[in-house]
Short mmCIF file of C-alpha atoms in Angstrom, two decimals:
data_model
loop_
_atom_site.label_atom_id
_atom_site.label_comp_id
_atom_site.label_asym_id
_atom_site.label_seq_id
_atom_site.Cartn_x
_atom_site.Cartn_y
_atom_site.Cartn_z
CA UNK A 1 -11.48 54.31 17.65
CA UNK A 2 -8.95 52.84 15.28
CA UNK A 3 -6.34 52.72 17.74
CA UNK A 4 -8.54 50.57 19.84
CA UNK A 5 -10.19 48.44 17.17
CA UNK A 6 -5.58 47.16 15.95
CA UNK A 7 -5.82 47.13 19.61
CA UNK A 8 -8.52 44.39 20.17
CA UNK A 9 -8.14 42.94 16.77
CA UNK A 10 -4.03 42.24 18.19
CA UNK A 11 -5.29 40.88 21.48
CA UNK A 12 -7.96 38.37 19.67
CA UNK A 13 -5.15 37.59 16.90
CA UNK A 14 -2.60 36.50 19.67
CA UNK A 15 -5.64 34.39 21.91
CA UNK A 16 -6.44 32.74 18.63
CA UNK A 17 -2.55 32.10 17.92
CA UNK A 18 -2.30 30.89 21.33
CA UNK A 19 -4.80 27.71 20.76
CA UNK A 20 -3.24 26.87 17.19
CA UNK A 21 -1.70 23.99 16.05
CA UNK A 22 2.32 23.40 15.92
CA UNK A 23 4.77 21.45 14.26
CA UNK A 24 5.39 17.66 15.72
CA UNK A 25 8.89 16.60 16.19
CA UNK A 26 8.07 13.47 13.98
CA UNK A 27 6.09 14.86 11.34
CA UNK A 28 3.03 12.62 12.74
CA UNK A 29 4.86 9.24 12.05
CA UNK A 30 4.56 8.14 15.74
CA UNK A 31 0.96 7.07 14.28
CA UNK A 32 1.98 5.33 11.84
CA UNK A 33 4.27 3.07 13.55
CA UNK A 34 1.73 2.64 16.35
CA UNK A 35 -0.97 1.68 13.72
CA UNK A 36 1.65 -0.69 11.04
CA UNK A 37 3.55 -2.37 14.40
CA UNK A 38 -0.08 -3.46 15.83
CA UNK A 39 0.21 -5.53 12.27
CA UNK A 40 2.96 -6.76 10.66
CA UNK A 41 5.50 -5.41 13.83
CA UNK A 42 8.41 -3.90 11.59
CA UNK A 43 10.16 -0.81 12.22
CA UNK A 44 9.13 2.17 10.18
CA UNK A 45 11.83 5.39 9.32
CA UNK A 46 10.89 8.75 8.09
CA UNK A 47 14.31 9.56 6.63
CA UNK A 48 14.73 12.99 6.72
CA UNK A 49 18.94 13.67 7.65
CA UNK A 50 22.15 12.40 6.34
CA UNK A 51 22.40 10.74 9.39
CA UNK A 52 19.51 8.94 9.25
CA UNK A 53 20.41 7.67 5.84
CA UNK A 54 23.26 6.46 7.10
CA UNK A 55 21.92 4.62 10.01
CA UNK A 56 19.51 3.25 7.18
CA UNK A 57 21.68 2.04 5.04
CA UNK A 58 24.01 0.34 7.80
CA UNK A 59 20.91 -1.65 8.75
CA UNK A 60 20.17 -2.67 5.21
CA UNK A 61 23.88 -4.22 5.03
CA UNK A 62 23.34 -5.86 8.00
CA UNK A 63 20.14 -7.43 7.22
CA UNK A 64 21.39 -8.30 3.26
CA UNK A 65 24.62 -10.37 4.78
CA UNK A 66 22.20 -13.29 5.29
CA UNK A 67 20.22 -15.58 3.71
CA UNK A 68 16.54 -13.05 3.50
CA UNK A 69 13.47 -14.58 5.12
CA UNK A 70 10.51 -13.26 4.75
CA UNK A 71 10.23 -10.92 7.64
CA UNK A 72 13.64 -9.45 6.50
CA UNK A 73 12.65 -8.95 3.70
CA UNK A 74 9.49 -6.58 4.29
CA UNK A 75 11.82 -4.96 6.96
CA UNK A 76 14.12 -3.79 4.69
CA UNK A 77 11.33 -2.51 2.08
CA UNK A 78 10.36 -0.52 4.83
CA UNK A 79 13.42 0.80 5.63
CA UNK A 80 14.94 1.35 1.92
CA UNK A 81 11.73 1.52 -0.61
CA UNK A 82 11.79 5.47 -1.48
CA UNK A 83 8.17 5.26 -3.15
CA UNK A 84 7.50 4.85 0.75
CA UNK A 85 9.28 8.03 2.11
CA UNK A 86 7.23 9.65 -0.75
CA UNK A 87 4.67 8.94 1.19
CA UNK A 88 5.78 9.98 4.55
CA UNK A 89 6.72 13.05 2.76
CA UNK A 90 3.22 13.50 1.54
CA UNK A 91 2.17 13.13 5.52
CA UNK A 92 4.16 16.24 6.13
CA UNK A 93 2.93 18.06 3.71
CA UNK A 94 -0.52 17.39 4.93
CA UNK A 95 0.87 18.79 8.37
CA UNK A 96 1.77 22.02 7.09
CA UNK A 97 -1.95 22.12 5.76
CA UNK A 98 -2.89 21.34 9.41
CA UNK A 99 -0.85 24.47 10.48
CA UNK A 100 -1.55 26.82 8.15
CA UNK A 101 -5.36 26.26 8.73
CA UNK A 102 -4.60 26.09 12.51
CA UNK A 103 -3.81 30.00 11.90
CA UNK A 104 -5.77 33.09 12.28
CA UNK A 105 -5.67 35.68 9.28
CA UNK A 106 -3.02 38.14 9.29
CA UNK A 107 -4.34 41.37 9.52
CA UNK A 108 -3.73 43.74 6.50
CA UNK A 109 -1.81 47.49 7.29
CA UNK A 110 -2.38 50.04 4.57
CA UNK A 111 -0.82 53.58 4.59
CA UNK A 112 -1.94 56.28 1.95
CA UNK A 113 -0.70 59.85 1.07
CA UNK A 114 -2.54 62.23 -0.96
CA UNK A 115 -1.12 65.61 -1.46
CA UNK A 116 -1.69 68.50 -3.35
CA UNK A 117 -2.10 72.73 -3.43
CA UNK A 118 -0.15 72.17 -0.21
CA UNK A 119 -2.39 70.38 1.30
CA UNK A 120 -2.03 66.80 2.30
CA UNK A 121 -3.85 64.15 3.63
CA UNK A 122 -2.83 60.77 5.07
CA UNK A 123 -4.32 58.04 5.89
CA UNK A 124 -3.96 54.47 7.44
CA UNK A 125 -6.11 51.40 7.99
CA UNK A 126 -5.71 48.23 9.60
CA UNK A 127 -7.62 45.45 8.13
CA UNK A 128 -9.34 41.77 9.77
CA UNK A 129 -10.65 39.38 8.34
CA UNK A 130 -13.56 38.90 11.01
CA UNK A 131 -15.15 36.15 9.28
CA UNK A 132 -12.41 33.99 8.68
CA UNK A 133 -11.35 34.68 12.69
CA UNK A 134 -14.81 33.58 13.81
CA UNK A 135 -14.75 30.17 12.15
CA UNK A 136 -10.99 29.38 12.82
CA UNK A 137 -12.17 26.60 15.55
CA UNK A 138 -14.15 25.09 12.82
CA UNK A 139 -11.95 24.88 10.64
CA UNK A 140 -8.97 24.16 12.50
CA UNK A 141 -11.05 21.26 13.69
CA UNK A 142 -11.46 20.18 10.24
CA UNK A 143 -8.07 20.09 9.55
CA UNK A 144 -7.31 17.90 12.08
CA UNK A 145 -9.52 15.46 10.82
CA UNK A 146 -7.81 15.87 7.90
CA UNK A 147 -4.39 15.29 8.97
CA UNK A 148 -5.66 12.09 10.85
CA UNK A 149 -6.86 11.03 7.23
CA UNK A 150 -2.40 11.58 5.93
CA UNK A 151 -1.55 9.91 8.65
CA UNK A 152 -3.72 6.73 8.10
CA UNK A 153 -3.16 6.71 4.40
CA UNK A 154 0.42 6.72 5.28
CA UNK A 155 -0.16 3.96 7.49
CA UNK A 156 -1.78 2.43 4.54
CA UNK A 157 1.01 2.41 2.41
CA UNK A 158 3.19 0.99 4.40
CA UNK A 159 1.09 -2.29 5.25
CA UNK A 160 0.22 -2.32 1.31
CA UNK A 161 4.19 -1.86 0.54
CA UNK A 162 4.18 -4.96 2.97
CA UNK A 163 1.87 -6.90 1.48
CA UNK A 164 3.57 -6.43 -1.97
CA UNK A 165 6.74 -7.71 -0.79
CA UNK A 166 5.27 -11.32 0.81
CA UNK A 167 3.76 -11.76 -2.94
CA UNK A 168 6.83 -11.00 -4.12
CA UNK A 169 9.01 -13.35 -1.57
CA UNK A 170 7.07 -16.42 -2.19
CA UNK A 171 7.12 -16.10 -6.20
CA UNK A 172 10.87 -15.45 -5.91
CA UNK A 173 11.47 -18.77 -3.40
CA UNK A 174 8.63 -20.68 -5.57
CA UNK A 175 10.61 -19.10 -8.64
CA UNK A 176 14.21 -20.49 -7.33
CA UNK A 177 12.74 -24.19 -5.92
CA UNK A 178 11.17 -24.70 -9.63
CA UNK A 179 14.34 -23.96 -11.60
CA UNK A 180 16.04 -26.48 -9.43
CA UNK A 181 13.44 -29.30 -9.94
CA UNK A 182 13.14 -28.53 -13.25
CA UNK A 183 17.72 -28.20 -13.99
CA UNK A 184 17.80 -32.13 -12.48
CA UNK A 185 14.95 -33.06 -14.54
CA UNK A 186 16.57 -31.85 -17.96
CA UNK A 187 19.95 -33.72 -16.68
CA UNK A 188 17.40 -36.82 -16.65
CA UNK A 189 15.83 -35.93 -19.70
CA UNK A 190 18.66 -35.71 -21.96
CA UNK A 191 20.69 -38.97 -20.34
CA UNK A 192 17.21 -40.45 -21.49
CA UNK A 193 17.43 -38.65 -25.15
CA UNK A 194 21.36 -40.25 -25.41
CA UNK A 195 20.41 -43.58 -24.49
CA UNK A 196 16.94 -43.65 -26.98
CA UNK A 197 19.82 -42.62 -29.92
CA UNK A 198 21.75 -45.13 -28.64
CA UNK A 199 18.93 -47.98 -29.02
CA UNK A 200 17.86 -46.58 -32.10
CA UNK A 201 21.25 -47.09 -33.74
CA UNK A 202 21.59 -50.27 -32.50
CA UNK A 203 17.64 -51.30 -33.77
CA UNK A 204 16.27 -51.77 -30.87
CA UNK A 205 13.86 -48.71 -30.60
CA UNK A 206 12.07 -47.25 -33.49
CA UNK A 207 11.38 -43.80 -34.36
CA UNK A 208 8.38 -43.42 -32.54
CA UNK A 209 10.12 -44.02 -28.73
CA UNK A 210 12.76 -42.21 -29.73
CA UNK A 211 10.92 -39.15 -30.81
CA UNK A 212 8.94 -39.85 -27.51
CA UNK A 213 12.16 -39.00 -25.65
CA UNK A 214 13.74 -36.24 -27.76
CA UNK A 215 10.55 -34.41 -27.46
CA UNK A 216 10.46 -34.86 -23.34
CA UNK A 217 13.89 -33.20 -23.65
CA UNK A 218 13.09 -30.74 -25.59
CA UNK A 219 10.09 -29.62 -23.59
CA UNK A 220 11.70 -29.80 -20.23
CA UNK A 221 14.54 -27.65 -21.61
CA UNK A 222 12.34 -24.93 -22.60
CA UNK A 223 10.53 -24.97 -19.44
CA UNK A 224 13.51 -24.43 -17.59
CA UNK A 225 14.24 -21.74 -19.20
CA UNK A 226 11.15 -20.34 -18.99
CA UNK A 227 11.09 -21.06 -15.39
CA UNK A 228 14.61 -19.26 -15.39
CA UNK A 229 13.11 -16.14 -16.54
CA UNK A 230 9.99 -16.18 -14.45
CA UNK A 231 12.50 -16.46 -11.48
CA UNK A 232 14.58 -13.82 -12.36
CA UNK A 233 11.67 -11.47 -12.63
CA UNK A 234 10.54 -12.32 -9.36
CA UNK A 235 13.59 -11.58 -8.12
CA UNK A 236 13.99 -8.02 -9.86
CA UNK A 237 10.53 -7.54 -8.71
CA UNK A 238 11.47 -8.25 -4.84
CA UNK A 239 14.85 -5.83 -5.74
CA UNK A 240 12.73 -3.18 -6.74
CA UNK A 241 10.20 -3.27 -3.62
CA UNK A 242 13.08 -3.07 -1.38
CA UNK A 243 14.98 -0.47 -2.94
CA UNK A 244 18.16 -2.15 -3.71
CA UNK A 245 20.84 -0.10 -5.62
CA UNK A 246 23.05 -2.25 -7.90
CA UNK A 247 24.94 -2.82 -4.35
CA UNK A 248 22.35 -5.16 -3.38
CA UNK A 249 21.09 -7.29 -6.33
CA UNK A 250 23.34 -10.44 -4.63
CA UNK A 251 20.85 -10.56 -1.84
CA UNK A 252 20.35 -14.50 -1.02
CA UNK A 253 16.98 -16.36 -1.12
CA UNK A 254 16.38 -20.00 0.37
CA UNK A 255 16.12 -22.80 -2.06
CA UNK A 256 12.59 -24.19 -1.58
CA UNK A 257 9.25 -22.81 0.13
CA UNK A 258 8.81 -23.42 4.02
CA UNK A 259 6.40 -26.47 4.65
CA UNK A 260 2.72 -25.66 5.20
CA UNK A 261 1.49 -25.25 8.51
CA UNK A 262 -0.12 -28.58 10.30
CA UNK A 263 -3.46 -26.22 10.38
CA UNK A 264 -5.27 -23.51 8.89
CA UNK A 265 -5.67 -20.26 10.34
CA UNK A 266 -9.66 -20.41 11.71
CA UNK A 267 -11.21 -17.17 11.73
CA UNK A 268 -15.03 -17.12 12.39
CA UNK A 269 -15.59 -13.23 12.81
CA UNK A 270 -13.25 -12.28 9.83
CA UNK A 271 -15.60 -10.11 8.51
CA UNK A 272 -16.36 -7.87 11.54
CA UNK A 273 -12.61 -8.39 12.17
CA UNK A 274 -11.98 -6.69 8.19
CA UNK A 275 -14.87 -4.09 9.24
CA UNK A 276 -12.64 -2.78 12.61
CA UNK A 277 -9.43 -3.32 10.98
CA UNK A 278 -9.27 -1.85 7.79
CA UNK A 279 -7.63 1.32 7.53
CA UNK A 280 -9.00 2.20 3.68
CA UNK A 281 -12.10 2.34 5.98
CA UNK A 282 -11.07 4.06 8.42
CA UNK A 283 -9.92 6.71 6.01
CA UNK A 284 -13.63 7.25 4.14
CA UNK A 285 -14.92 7.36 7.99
CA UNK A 286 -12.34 10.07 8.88
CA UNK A 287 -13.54 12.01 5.39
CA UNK A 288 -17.49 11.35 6.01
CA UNK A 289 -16.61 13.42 9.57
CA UNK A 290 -14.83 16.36 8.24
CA UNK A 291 -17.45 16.40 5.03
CA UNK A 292 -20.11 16.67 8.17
CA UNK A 293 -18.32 19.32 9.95
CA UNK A 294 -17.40 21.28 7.04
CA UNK A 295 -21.35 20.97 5.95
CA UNK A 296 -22.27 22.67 9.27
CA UNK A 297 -19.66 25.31 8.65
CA UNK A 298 -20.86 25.90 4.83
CA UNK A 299 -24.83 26.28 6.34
CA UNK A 300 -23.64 28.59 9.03
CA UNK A 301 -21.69 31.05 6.64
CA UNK A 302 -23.81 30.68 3.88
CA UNK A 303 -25.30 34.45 3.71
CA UNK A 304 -22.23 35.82 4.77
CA UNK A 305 -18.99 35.41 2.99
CA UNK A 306 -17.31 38.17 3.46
CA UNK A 307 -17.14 40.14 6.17
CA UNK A 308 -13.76 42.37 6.60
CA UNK A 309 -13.46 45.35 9.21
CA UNK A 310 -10.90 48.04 9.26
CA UNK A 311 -10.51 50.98 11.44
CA UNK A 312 -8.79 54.39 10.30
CA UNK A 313 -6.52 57.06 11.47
CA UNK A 314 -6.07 60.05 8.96
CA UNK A 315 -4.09 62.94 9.46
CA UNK A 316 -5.23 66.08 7.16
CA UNK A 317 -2.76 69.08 7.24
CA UNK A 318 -4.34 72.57 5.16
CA UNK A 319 -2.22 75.39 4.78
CA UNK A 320 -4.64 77.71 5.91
CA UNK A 321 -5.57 76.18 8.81
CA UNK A 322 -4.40 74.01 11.79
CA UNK A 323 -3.60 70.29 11.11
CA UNK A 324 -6.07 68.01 12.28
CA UNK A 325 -6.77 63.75 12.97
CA UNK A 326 -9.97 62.00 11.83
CA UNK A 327 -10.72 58.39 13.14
CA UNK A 328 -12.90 56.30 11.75
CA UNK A 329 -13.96 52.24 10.80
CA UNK A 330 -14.94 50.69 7.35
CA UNK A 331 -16.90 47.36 7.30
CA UNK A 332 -17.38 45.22 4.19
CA UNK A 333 -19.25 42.80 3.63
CA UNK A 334 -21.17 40.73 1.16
CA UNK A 335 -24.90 41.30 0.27
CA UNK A 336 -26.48 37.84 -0.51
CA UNK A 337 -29.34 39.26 -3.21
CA UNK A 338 -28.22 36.83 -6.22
CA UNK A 339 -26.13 33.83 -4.46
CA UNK A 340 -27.71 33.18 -1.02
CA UNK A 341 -25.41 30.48 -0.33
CA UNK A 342 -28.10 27.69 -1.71
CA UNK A 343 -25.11 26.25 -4.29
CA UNK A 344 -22.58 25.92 -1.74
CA UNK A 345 -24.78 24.04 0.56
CA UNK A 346 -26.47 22.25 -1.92
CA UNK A 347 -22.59 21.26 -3.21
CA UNK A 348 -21.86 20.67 0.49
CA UNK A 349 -24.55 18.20 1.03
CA UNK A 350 -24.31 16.41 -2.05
CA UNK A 351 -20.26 15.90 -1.38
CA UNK A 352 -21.80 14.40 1.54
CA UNK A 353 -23.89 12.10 0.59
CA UNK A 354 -21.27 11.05 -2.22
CA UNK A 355 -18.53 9.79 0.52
CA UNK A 356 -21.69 8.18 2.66
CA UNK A 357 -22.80 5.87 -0.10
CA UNK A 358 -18.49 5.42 -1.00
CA UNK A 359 -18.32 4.18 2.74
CA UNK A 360 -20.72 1.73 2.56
CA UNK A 361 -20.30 0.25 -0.61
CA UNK A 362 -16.75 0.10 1.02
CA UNK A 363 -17.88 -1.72 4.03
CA UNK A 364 -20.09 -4.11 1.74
CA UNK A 365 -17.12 -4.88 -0.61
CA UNK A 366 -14.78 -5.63 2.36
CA UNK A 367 -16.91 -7.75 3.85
CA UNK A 368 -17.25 -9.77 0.50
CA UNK A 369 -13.46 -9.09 0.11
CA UNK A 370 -12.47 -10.41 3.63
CA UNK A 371 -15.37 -13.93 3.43
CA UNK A 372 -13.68 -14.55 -0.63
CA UNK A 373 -10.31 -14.52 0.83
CA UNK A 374 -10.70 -16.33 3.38
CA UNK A 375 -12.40 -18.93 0.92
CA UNK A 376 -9.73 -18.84 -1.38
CA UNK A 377 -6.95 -19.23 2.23
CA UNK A 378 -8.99 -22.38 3.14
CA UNK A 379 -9.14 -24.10 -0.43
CA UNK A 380 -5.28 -23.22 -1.26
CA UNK A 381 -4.50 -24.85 2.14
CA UNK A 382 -6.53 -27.90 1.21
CA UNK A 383 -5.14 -28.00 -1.92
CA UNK A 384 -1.13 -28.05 -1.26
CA UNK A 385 -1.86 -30.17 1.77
CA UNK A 386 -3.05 -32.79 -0.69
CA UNK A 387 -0.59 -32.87 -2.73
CA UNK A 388 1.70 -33.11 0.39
CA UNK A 389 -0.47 -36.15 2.61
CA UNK A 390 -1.61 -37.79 -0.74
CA UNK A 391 -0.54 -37.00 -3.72
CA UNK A 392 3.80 -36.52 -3.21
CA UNK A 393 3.70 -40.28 -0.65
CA UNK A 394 1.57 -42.16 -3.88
CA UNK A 395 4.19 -40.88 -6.31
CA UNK A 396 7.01 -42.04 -4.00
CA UNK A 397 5.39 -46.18 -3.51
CA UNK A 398 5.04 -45.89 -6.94
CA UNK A 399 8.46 -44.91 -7.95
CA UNK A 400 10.07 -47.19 -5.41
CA UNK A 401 7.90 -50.05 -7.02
CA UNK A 402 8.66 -49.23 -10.58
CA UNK A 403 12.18 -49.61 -9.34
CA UNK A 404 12.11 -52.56 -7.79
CA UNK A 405 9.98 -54.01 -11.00
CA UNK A 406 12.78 -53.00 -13.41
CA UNK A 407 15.77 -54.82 -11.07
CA UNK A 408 13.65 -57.83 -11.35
CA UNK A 409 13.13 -57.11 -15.17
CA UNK A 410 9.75 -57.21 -15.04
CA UNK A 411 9.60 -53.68 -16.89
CA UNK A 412 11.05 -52.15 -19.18
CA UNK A 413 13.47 -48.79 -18.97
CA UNK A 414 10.54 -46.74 -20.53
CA UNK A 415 7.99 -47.85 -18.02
CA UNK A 416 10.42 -46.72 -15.61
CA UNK A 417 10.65 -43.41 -17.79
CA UNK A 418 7.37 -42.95 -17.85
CA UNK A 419 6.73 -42.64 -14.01
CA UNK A 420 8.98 -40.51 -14.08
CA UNK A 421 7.68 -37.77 -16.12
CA UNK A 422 4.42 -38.37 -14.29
CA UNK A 423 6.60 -37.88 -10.71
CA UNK A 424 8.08 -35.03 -12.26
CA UNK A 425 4.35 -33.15 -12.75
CA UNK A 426 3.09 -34.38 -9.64
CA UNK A 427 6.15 -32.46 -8.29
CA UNK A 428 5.70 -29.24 -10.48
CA UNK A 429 1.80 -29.52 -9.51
CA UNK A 430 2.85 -29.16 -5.29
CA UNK A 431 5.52 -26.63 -5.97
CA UNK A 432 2.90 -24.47 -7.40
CA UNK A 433 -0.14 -25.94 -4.74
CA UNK A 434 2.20 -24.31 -1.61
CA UNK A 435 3.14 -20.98 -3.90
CA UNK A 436 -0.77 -20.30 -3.74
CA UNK A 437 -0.73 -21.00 -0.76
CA UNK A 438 1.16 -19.15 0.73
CA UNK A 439 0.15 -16.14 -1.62
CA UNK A 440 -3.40 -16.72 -0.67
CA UNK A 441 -1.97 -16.29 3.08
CA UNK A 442 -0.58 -13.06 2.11
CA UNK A 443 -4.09 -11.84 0.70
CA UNK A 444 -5.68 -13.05 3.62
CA UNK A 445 -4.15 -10.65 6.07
CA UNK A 446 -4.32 -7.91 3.54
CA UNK A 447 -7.88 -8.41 3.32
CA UNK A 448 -8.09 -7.94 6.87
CA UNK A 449 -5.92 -5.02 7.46
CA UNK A 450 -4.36 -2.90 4.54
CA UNK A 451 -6.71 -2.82 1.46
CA UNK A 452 -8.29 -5.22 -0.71
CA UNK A 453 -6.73 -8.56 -1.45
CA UNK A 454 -6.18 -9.60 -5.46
CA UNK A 455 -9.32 -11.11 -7.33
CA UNK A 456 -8.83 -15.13 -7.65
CA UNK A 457 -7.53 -15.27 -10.75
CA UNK A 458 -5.46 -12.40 -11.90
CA UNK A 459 -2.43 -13.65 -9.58
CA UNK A 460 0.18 -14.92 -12.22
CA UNK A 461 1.95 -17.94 -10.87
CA UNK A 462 5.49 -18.30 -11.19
CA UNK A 463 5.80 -21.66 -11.52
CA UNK A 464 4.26 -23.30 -14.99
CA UNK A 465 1.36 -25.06 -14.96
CA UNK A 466 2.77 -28.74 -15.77
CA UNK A 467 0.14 -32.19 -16.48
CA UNK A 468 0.96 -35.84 -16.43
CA UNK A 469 1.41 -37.03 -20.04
CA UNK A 470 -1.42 -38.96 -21.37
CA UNK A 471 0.10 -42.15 -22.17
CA UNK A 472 3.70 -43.07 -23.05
CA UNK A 473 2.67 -45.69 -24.99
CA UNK A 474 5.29 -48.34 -24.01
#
C-alpha cells in the first residue's frame, strides 16, 4: 500500500508541477514599460549584465553631450537612478515569491533502523503534505495577484522617480534664469552705489540717497548669492535623481524657463480620469482581491490545518524466524477542540475590511487630490500669464518713458533708479510666476497618474520672493 500511495502521491506531485508558475525572461518588467510608456513614453532598463551597463552608460554619454531638456532629463533618471533598479530588483524578488508559492510541497523520505539481540527492524515512510497540495490553486492564485501588485508598484516608482525629476528641472532652469537677472542687476546696483559716492563727495547728494543706494547694493548682492546657492542645490538635486557619478556633474541646463503655453490644459473629467489612472489605486484594488481570496481560503481550512499522510514499508528480520515486510499508512492531522479556526478568520476578515476602508479613503483623497491640483494648475497659469500679458509690457512703457523723461531732463537719475528697482521685482515676481507654473504642471499629471501631488504650500521655490520698494523717496 505504501508503494502505491509514493506512487500516486509522485503522479499528483508532477500534475501539480506541471500547472506551476515559471520564471519570465524579463523578470515581469514588460509591465512596467507597457504601464510607464502609456504615460510619460520613456524607455525603462532592468540592468541586470555587464553588458547592459554598458549599453546604459553609452546612452547616458550620449544624452549628457547636449544641452538637457526636460524629457532628457527624466530619460536618463530612468536609465541611471540606482534607487530605481532597487526597485526592479524588489519586482524580482516578488517573482521568486510567485514561484515558490506556484509549487507543490516536496514530499518528505524517512528511513529508520532499529536493531538489537540480532534482530532488526527497518523502516521507511514517505511523507505529503495533503493539505498544502489541495489548496495549491488557491494559493498560487493568490500569488499572482500578488506579483501583479510588484509589478505595479514598480511601475509606480518609476512615474514617481519621473515626477521628481520635472520638479527638479524647472527649479534648476528657474534656479539658473534668476542668478542671471539677479548678476546684471548687482552690475547696475553697484555702478549706482559709485556714482551716489561720487555725488556725495562732490555735495550734491546727502546721506540719506546715498545710503538709499548702498543699501540697494548691498541687498541685491546678497540675494544673488543666495540665489547662487539655491541654484546650485537644484542642480545637485537634479544630479542626484539621475544618478550622475562625478563624470557627469558638467551636464548643461538652458538659461531661462520655456514660455507658457497660449492655453491651459482643460480637463473636465479629471477626477474619474485620477480614479482609472492611478496606479497607488490600482495597487490597494489588487490587495483588496487577494485579501478576498485568501479570506475564502482561511474559512475553507479553518478546522483543518494540518493534515499530513505517509505510507510505510518495514522490513523486520528475527533470528529465529523467517524475515518478513509490513506495509502500512500514518495520517496526521489536527483536532480543532481549543482553536477552531474562529481567530484566523476573524483576523482574515478584519485584514479585510482594513484595506476596504484604505481603498476608499484612497479613492476619496484622489479625487480631492486630482480637483486641488487641477485648481492650483489653473491659478498658477493665470498667474504667470499675468505677469507675462500685463504686468512685464506695463513695466517696459514705463521704463521706456522714464527714459525718454530723463533725456529731456525732466527727471532726475534717481527717478530713473527707482523704476528700476521696481522693473527689477516685477521681473523676479514672473521668474518665480512661470517656476510655479510649470511645477504645478508637473503635480498635475502626477495627480493623475503616479501618486499624490505636493500640498499647496510646502513646495519651496527657488527663486526669492522679491517686492517693489515702497517709496524711494526722490
Amino acid at each position: 500500500m505504501a508503494h502505491h500511495f509514493a506512487r500516486g502521491l509522485l503522479v499528483l506531485t508532477a500534475l501539480s508541477v506541471s500547472g506551476c508558475a515559471a520564471f519570465s525572461p524579463d523578470s515581469g518588467m514588460s509591465a512596467v514599460s507597457e504601464l510607464t510608456s502609456q504615460t510619460i513614453n520613456k524607455d525603462v532598463a532592468f540592468v541586470r549584465t555587464a553588458d547592459g551597463a554598458g549599453a546604459v552608460d553609452e546612452r547616458v554619454r550620449q544624452l549628457l553631450s547636449r544641452t538637457l531638456s526636460l524629457e532628457t532629463a527624466v530619460q536618463i533618471a530612468l536609465l541611471n537612478n540606482k534607487g530605481l533598479q532597487a526597485a526592479y530588483n524588489e519586482l524580482a524578488l516578488a517573482e521568486t515569491d510567485l514561484v515558490e508559492q506556484s509549487l507543490p510541497p516536496n514530499p518528505v523520505f524517512s528511513i529508520s533502523r532499529i536493531s538489537g539481540n540480532g534482530a532488526s527492524e527497518i523502516e521507511r515512510q514517505v511523507v505529503g503534505d495533503i493539505l498544502a497540495l489541495a489548496t495549491l490553486p488557491f494559493r498560487s492564485d493568490i500569488a499572482r495577484e500578488r506579483f501583479r501588485q510588484a509589478q505595479l508598484r514598480a511601475a509606480l516608482a518609476t512615474l514617481r522617480l519621473a515626477a521628481d525629476v520635472r520638479r527638479a528641472y524647472w527649479r534648476a532652469v528657474a534656479g539658473n534664469e534668476m542668478v542671471a537677472l539677479l548678476t546684471d542687476a548687482k552690475a547696475t546696483a553697484e555702478s549706482t552705489a559709485q556714482l551716489a559716492v561720487k555725488l556725495g563727495e562732490t555735495g550734491s547728494l546727502n546721506k540719506l540717497d546715498q545710503a538709499r543706494e548702498q543699501v540697494f547694493y548691498a541687498e541685491t548682492t546678497a540675494d544673488l548669492a543666495t540665489a547662487r546657492q539655491m541654484a546650485a542645490s537644484a542642480r545637485e538635486r537634479l544630479a542626484r535623481l539621475m544618478g550622475l557619478w562625478d563624470g557627469g556633474l558638467d551636464f548643461r541646463l538652458p538659461n531661462q524657463l520655456p514660455p507658457l503655453p497660449r492655453r491651459p490644459q482643460a480637463l473636465p473629467s479629471i477626477e474619474s480620469d485620477a480614479v482609472a489612472h492611478r496606479i497607488d489605486l490600482q495597487i490597494a484594488r489588487l490587495e483588496l482581491n487577494a485579501l478576498a481570496r485568501s479570506l475564502n481560503l482561511t474559512e475553507a481550512t479553518r478546522f483543518v490545518t494540518l493534515f499530513d499522510l505517509a505510507g510505510i514499508s518495514r522490513r523486520t528480520r528475527d533470528p529465529e524466524g523467517a524475515p518478513f515486510r509490513e506495509h502500512g499508512f500514518d495520517v496526521q492531522f489536527q483536532i480543532p477542540i481549543f482553536d477552531g479556526g474562529e481567530v484566523r478568520v476573524r483576523q482574515a476578515a478584519e485584514t479585510y475590511n482594513l484595506a476596504f476602508n484604505r481603498l476608499t479613503e484612497r479613492a476619496v483623497n484622489v479625487r480631492s487630490e486630482a480637483r486641488d491640483a487641477y485648481r492650483v494648475y489653473r491659478s498658477a497659469y493665470d498667474i504667470a500669464s499675468h505677469y507675462q500679458r500685463e504686468i512685464i509690457p506695463l513695466r517696459k512703457i514705463i521704463t521706456e518713458e522714464m527714459q525718454l523723461r530723463f533725456s529731456s531732463m525732466q527727471v532726475d537719475i534717481f527717478a530713473l533708479l527707482t523704476e528700476a528697482r521696481q522693473r527689477l521685482a516685477s521681473l523676479r515676481g514672473a521668474i518665480d510666476a512661470r517656476q510655479r507654473f510649470f511645477l504645478a504642471q508637473s503635480d498635475l499629471q502626477t495627480a493623475i497618474n503616479g501618486g499624490a501631488a505636493l500640498t499647496p504650500g510646502s513646495d519651496n521655490s527657488t527663486t526669492i520672493a522679491a517686492a517693489a520698494p515702497a517709496d524711494a523717496g526722490h
